């Protein structure tokens, strides 16, 4: 059943009809995905921005903010996670508009479970999130080996904690992209713990002290005001 035990891509379902939402959640959870959900558009947009899922399954007809507007807003804010739109049968114009606003694919209700899963796999594959596990990173004089969980600075061992390594790995996998504090908490700390976003800031400070030449003016781990952190790799 556990198709992707380590990768555990996170999928956000935005759907107002409870039976459909339940079916989608169950079906995706059974495949090993981590499922988040929202029952209306505004909340869906909020979760998409905050939780930064790997993929969104988005219904078009939604209260408060419809799927087309939501999709357009995410793209306007430069969020590129794949979006699979669910459209009502026979509404060709919805499909066209969906793709025009930035959806990557669509599925017409009612759809088969197998087709839904196949399209999700294809989108995730195309987006490349799960495809290439990161093994190493180079940050100036610092080299990190994620497989061995080791780091060095100019050849000398550099101690990084498991949390620091996990944060660095997440940032390396998404180098150049902004990672929100909530995403760090979700991926690095998981659901079981109750740290706060301040925990993330403290760990970033400690990581900078270890890897940056001038931690006050970080070259690699950049703060993106109100949004989170971004890693810039380089020699
Ligand atoms: Ca609906």
Short mmCIF file of C-alpha atoms and ligand atoms in Angstrom, two decimals:
data_model
loop_
_atom_site.label_atom_id
_atom_site.label_comp_id
_atom_site.label_asym_id
_atom_site.label_seq_id
_atom_site.Cartn_x
_atom_site.Cartn_y
_atom_site.Cartn_z
CA UNK A 1 0.00 0.00 0.00
CA UNK A 2 2.81 2.41 0.90
CA UNK A 3 3.75 3.42 -2.59
CA UNK A 4 5.99 6.26 -1.59
CA UNK A 5 6.94 5.81 2.05
CA UNK A 6 9.78 8.31 2.07
CA UNK A 7 8.62 10.85 -0.39
CA UNK A 8 5.11 11.24 0.93
CA UNK A 9 4.13 14.02 -1.43
CA UNK A 10 1.58 16.39 0.04
CA UNK A 11 -1.62 16.88 -1.87
CA UNK A 12 -4.15 19.59 -1.10
CA UNK A 13 -7.76 18.84 -2.00
CA UNK A 14 -10.03 21.85 -2.37
CA UNK A 15 -13.56 20.58 -2.78
CA UNK A 16 -16.80 21.72 -1.12
CA UNK A 17 -18.86 18.56 -1.54
CA UNK A 18 -18.24 16.34 1.45
CA UNK A 19 -18.80 12.94 -0.24
CA UNK A 20 -16.40 13.83 -3.06
CA UNK A 21 -13.86 15.24 -0.62
CA UNK A 22 -14.02 12.10 1.49
CA UNK A 23 -13.55 9.82 -1.51
CA UNK A 24 -10.57 11.86 -2.72
CA UNK A 25 -8.94 11.99 0.72
CA UNK A 26 -9.35 8.25 1.32
CA UNK A 27 -8.14 7.30 -2.09
CA UNK A 28 -4.99 9.46 -1.90
CA UNK A 29 -4.19 8.57 1.68
CA UNK A 30 -4.34 4.91 0.79
CA UNK A 31 -1.68 5.55 -1.85
CA UNK A 32 0.62 6.95 0.81
CA UNK A 33 0.21 10.63 0.00
CA UNK A 34 -0.18 13.13 2.77
CA UNK A 35 -3.52 14.76 2.28
CA UNK A 36 -4.60 18.25 3.28
CA UNK A 37 -8.05 19.56 2.51
CA UNK A 38 -10.16 22.68 2.39
CA UNK A 39 -13.90 22.99 1.80
CA UNK A 40 -14.05 26.44 0.25
CA UNK A 41 -11.91 28.64 -1.94
CA UNK A 42 -10.57 31.26 0.46
CA UNK A 43 -9.45 28.68 2.97
CA UNK A 44 -8.03 26.64 0.09
CA UNK A 45 -5.92 29.54 -1.12
CA UNK A 46 -4.72 30.20 2.41
CA UNK A 47 -3.66 26.58 2.85
CA UNK A 48 -1.99 26.48 -0.56
CA UNK A 49 0.12 29.52 0.29
CA UNK A 50 0.91 28.45 3.82
CA UNK A 51 1.42 24.70 3.40
CA UNK A 52 2.87 24.74 -0.12
CA UNK A 53 1.62 21.30 -1.16
CA UNK A 54 3.30 19.36 -3.96
CA UNK A 55 0.05 19.23 -5.90
CA UNK A 56 -3.48 20.63 -5.68
CA UNK A 57 -6.70 18.90 -6.68
CA UNK A 58 -9.02 21.82 -7.27
CA UNK A 59 -12.75 21.86 -7.82
CA UNK A 60 -14.04 24.73 -9.96
CA UNK A 61 -17.40 25.40 -8.34
CA UNK A 62 -16.53 26.46 -4.81
CA UNK A 63 -18.04 28.86 -2.30
CA UNK A 64 -16.25 32.16 -1.51
CA UNK A 65 -13.59 31.90 -4.21
CA UNK A 66 -14.03 29.65 -7.23
CA UNK A 67 -11.34 27.33 -8.54
CA UNK A 68 -10.55 29.46 -11.57
CA UNK A 69 -9.94 32.59 -9.48
CA UNK A 70 -7.96 30.59 -6.96
CA UNK A 71 -5.76 29.09 -9.65
CA UNK A 72 -5.18 32.49 -11.27
CA UNK A 73 -4.22 33.99 -7.91
CA UNK A 74 -1.70 31.23 -7.14
CA UNK A 75 -0.05 31.71 -10.51
CA UNK A 76 -0.07 35.48 -10.10
CA UNK A 77 1.82 35.00 -6.82
CA UNK A 78 4.27 32.82 -8.71
CA UNK A 79 3.40 29.52 -7.05
CA UNK A 80 4.04 26.74 -9.51
CA UNK A 81 2.79 23.60 -7.83
CA UNK A 82 0.85 21.41 -10.28
CA UNK A 83 -2.90 21.93 -10.26
CA UNK A 84 -5.35 19.24 -11.33
CA UNK A 85 -8.74 20.78 -11.89
CA UNK A 86 -12.02 18.96 -11.45
CA UNK A 87 -14.67 20.08 -13.86
CA UNK A 88 -18.34 19.30 -14.19
CA UNK A 89 -19.34 17.07 -17.08
CA UNK A 90 -19.89 18.79 -20.36
CA UNK A 91 -18.59 22.21 -19.36
CA UNK A 92 -16.01 22.52 -22.07
CA UNK A 93 -15.57 26.24 -21.46
CA UNK A 94 -14.59 25.51 -17.85
CA UNK A 95 -11.83 23.19 -18.98
CA UNK A 96 -10.49 25.70 -21.45
CA UNK A 97 -10.63 28.49 -18.90
CA UNK A 98 -9.04 26.24 -16.30
CA UNK A 99 -6.06 25.52 -18.50
CA UNK A 100 -5.90 29.19 -19.49
CA UNK A 101 -5.71 30.32 -15.87
CA UNK A 102 -2.77 28.01 -15.22
CA UNK A 103 -4.13 24.57 -14.36
CA UNK A 104 -1.87 21.75 -15.54
CA UNK A 105 -4.52 19.17 -16.20
CA UNK A 106 -8.21 18.55 -15.65
CA UNK A 107 -10.49 15.66 -14.92
CA UNK A 108 -14.20 15.54 -15.73
CA UNK A 109 -16.53 14.39 -12.96
CA UNK A 110 -17.38 11.59 -12.51
CA UNK A 111 -13.91 10.11 -13.00
CA UNK A 112 -12.32 6.80 -12.24
CA UNK A 113 -10.01 6.37 -9.31
CA UNK A 114 -7.31 4.87 -11.54
CA UNK A 115 -7.38 7.79 -13.91
CA UNK A 116 -7.16 10.27 -11.04
CA UNK A 117 -4.13 8.48 -9.60
CA UNK A 118 -2.45 8.15 -12.99
CA UNK A 119 -2.85 11.85 -13.68
CA UNK A 120 -1.55 12.78 -10.26
CA UNK A 121 1.50 10.56 -10.72
CA UNK A 122 2.13 12.07 -14.15
CA UNK A 123 1.90 15.63 -12.82
CA UNK A 124 4.20 14.92 -9.90
CA UNK A 125 6.66 13.20 -12.21
CA UNK A 126 6.59 16.05 -14.67
CA UNK A 127 7.03 18.56 -11.92
CA UNK A 128 10.03 16.56 -10.79
CA UNK A 129 9.58 16.97 -7.07
CA UNK A 130 9.90 13.32 -6.27
CA UNK A 131 12.10 12.28 -9.15
CA UNK A 132 15.53 13.41 -8.07
CA UNK A 133 16.57 12.81 -4.51
CA UNK A 134 19.34 15.16 -3.47
CA UNK A 135 22.57 13.56 -2.25
CA UNK A 136 24.98 16.45 -1.75
CA UNK A 137 25.11 20.23 -1.57
CA UNK A 138 27.92 22.72 -1.98
CA UNK A 139 27.77 26.06 -0.21
CA UNK A 140 31.05 27.83 -0.72
CA UNK A 141 33.64 26.03 1.44
CA UNK A 142 30.93 23.87 3.03
CA UNK A 143 30.10 20.47 1.57
CA UNK A 144 27.15 18.44 2.76
CA UNK A 145 26.58 14.74 2.17
CA UNK A 146 22.94 13.99 2.93
CA UNK A 147 23.29 10.23 2.50
CA UNK A 148 26.03 9.99 5.12
CA UNK A 149 24.51 12.82 7.17
CA UNK A 150 27.89 14.55 7.27
CA UNK A 151 29.22 17.98 6.50
CA UNK A 152 32.64 19.55 6.21
CA UNK A 153 34.15 22.99 5.89
CA UNK A 154 37.34 23.08 3.81
CA UNK A 155 37.79 19.40 4.52
CA UNK A 156 37.36 19.70 8.32
CA UNK A 157 34.30 18.00 9.85
CA UNK A 158 31.41 20.34 10.55
CA UNK A 159 28.73 19.16 12.94
CA UNK A 160 25.17 19.71 11.81
CA UNK A 161 22.23 18.37 13.83
CA UNK A 162 19.67 16.05 12.25
CA UNK A 163 17.16 18.94 12.12
CA UNK A 164 19.69 21.26 10.51
CA UNK A 165 20.53 18.63 7.90
CA UNK A 166 16.83 18.05 7.20
CA UNK A 167 16.22 21.79 6.79
CA UNK A 168 19.18 22.10 4.48
CA UNK A 169 18.01 19.13 2.47
CA UNK A 170 14.54 20.60 2.02
CA UNK A 171 16.03 23.92 0.92
CA UNK A 172 18.48 22.20 -1.43
CA UNK A 173 15.72 20.17 -3.04
CA UNK A 174 13.93 23.44 -3.69
CA UNK A 175 16.94 25.68 -4.21
CA UNK A 176 15.89 29.15 -5.32
CA UNK A 177 12.31 28.70 -4.09
CA UNK A 178 10.89 30.27 -0.97
CA UNK A 179 10.18 27.76 1.80
CA UNK A 180 7.63 28.96 4.36
CA UNK A 181 8.13 28.42 8.08
CA UNK A 182 5.05 26.22 8.14
CA UNK A 183 6.50 24.04 5.44
CA UNK A 184 9.69 23.60 7.46
CA UNK A 185 7.62 22.64 10.48
CA UNK A 186 5.56 20.22 8.48
CA UNK A 187 8.41 18.51 6.66
CA UNK A 188 11.19 18.65 9.25
CA UNK A 189 9.27 18.46 12.52
CA UNK A 190 6.15 16.63 11.37
CA UNK A 191 2.68 16.63 12.83
CA UNK A 192 3.59 15.04 16.16
CA UNK A 193 5.61 17.94 17.53
CA UNK A 194 4.34 21.36 18.54
CA UNK A 195 7.14 23.74 17.72
CA UNK A 196 6.40 27.32 16.70
CA UNK A 197 7.60 29.26 13.70
CA UNK A 198 10.19 30.80 16.08
CA UNK A 199 11.73 27.35 16.30
CA UNK A 200 12.41 27.54 12.57
CA UNK A 201 14.04 30.96 12.93
CA UNK A 202 16.27 29.71 15.74
CA UNK A 203 17.41 26.74 13.68
CA UNK A 204 18.07 28.94 10.67
CA UNK A 205 20.21 31.21 12.86
CA UNK A 206 22.20 28.25 14.10
CA UNK A 207 22.58 26.85 10.59
CA UNK A 208 23.79 30.23 9.32
CA UNK A 209 26.33 30.43 12.13
CA UNK A 210 27.73 27.12 10.93
CA UNK A 211 27.68 27.47 7.17
CA UNK A 212 27.80 31.17 6.35
CA UNK A 213 31.10 33.02 6.28
CA UNK A 214 29.32 36.16 7.50
CA UNK A 215 26.08 35.06 9.23
CA UNK A 216 24.93 38.69 9.57
CA UNK A 217 24.97 39.01 5.80
CA UNK A 218 24.03 35.51 4.68
CA UNK A 219 24.98 34.56 1.17
CA UNK A 220 23.31 31.17 1.03
CA UNK A 221 20.25 31.16 3.31
CA UNK A 222 18.29 34.27 2.50
CA UNK A 223 15.35 35.66 4.44
CA UNK A 224 12.36 36.47 2.28
CA UNK A 225 10.32 39.03 4.19
CA UNK A 226 7.12 37.57 5.68
CA UNK A 227 7.35 34.52 3.39
CA UNK A 228 10.19 32.33 4.69
CA UNK A 229 13.67 31.39 3.58
CA UNK A 230 15.36 30.67 0.29
CA UNK A 231 18.61 28.83 -0.38
CA UNK A 232 20.98 29.99 -3.07
CA UNK A 233 23.50 27.29 -3.91
CA UNK A 234 26.91 28.12 -5.26
CA UNK A 235 30.66 27.75 -5.05
CA1 LIG B 1 -18.08 22.04 -6.02
#
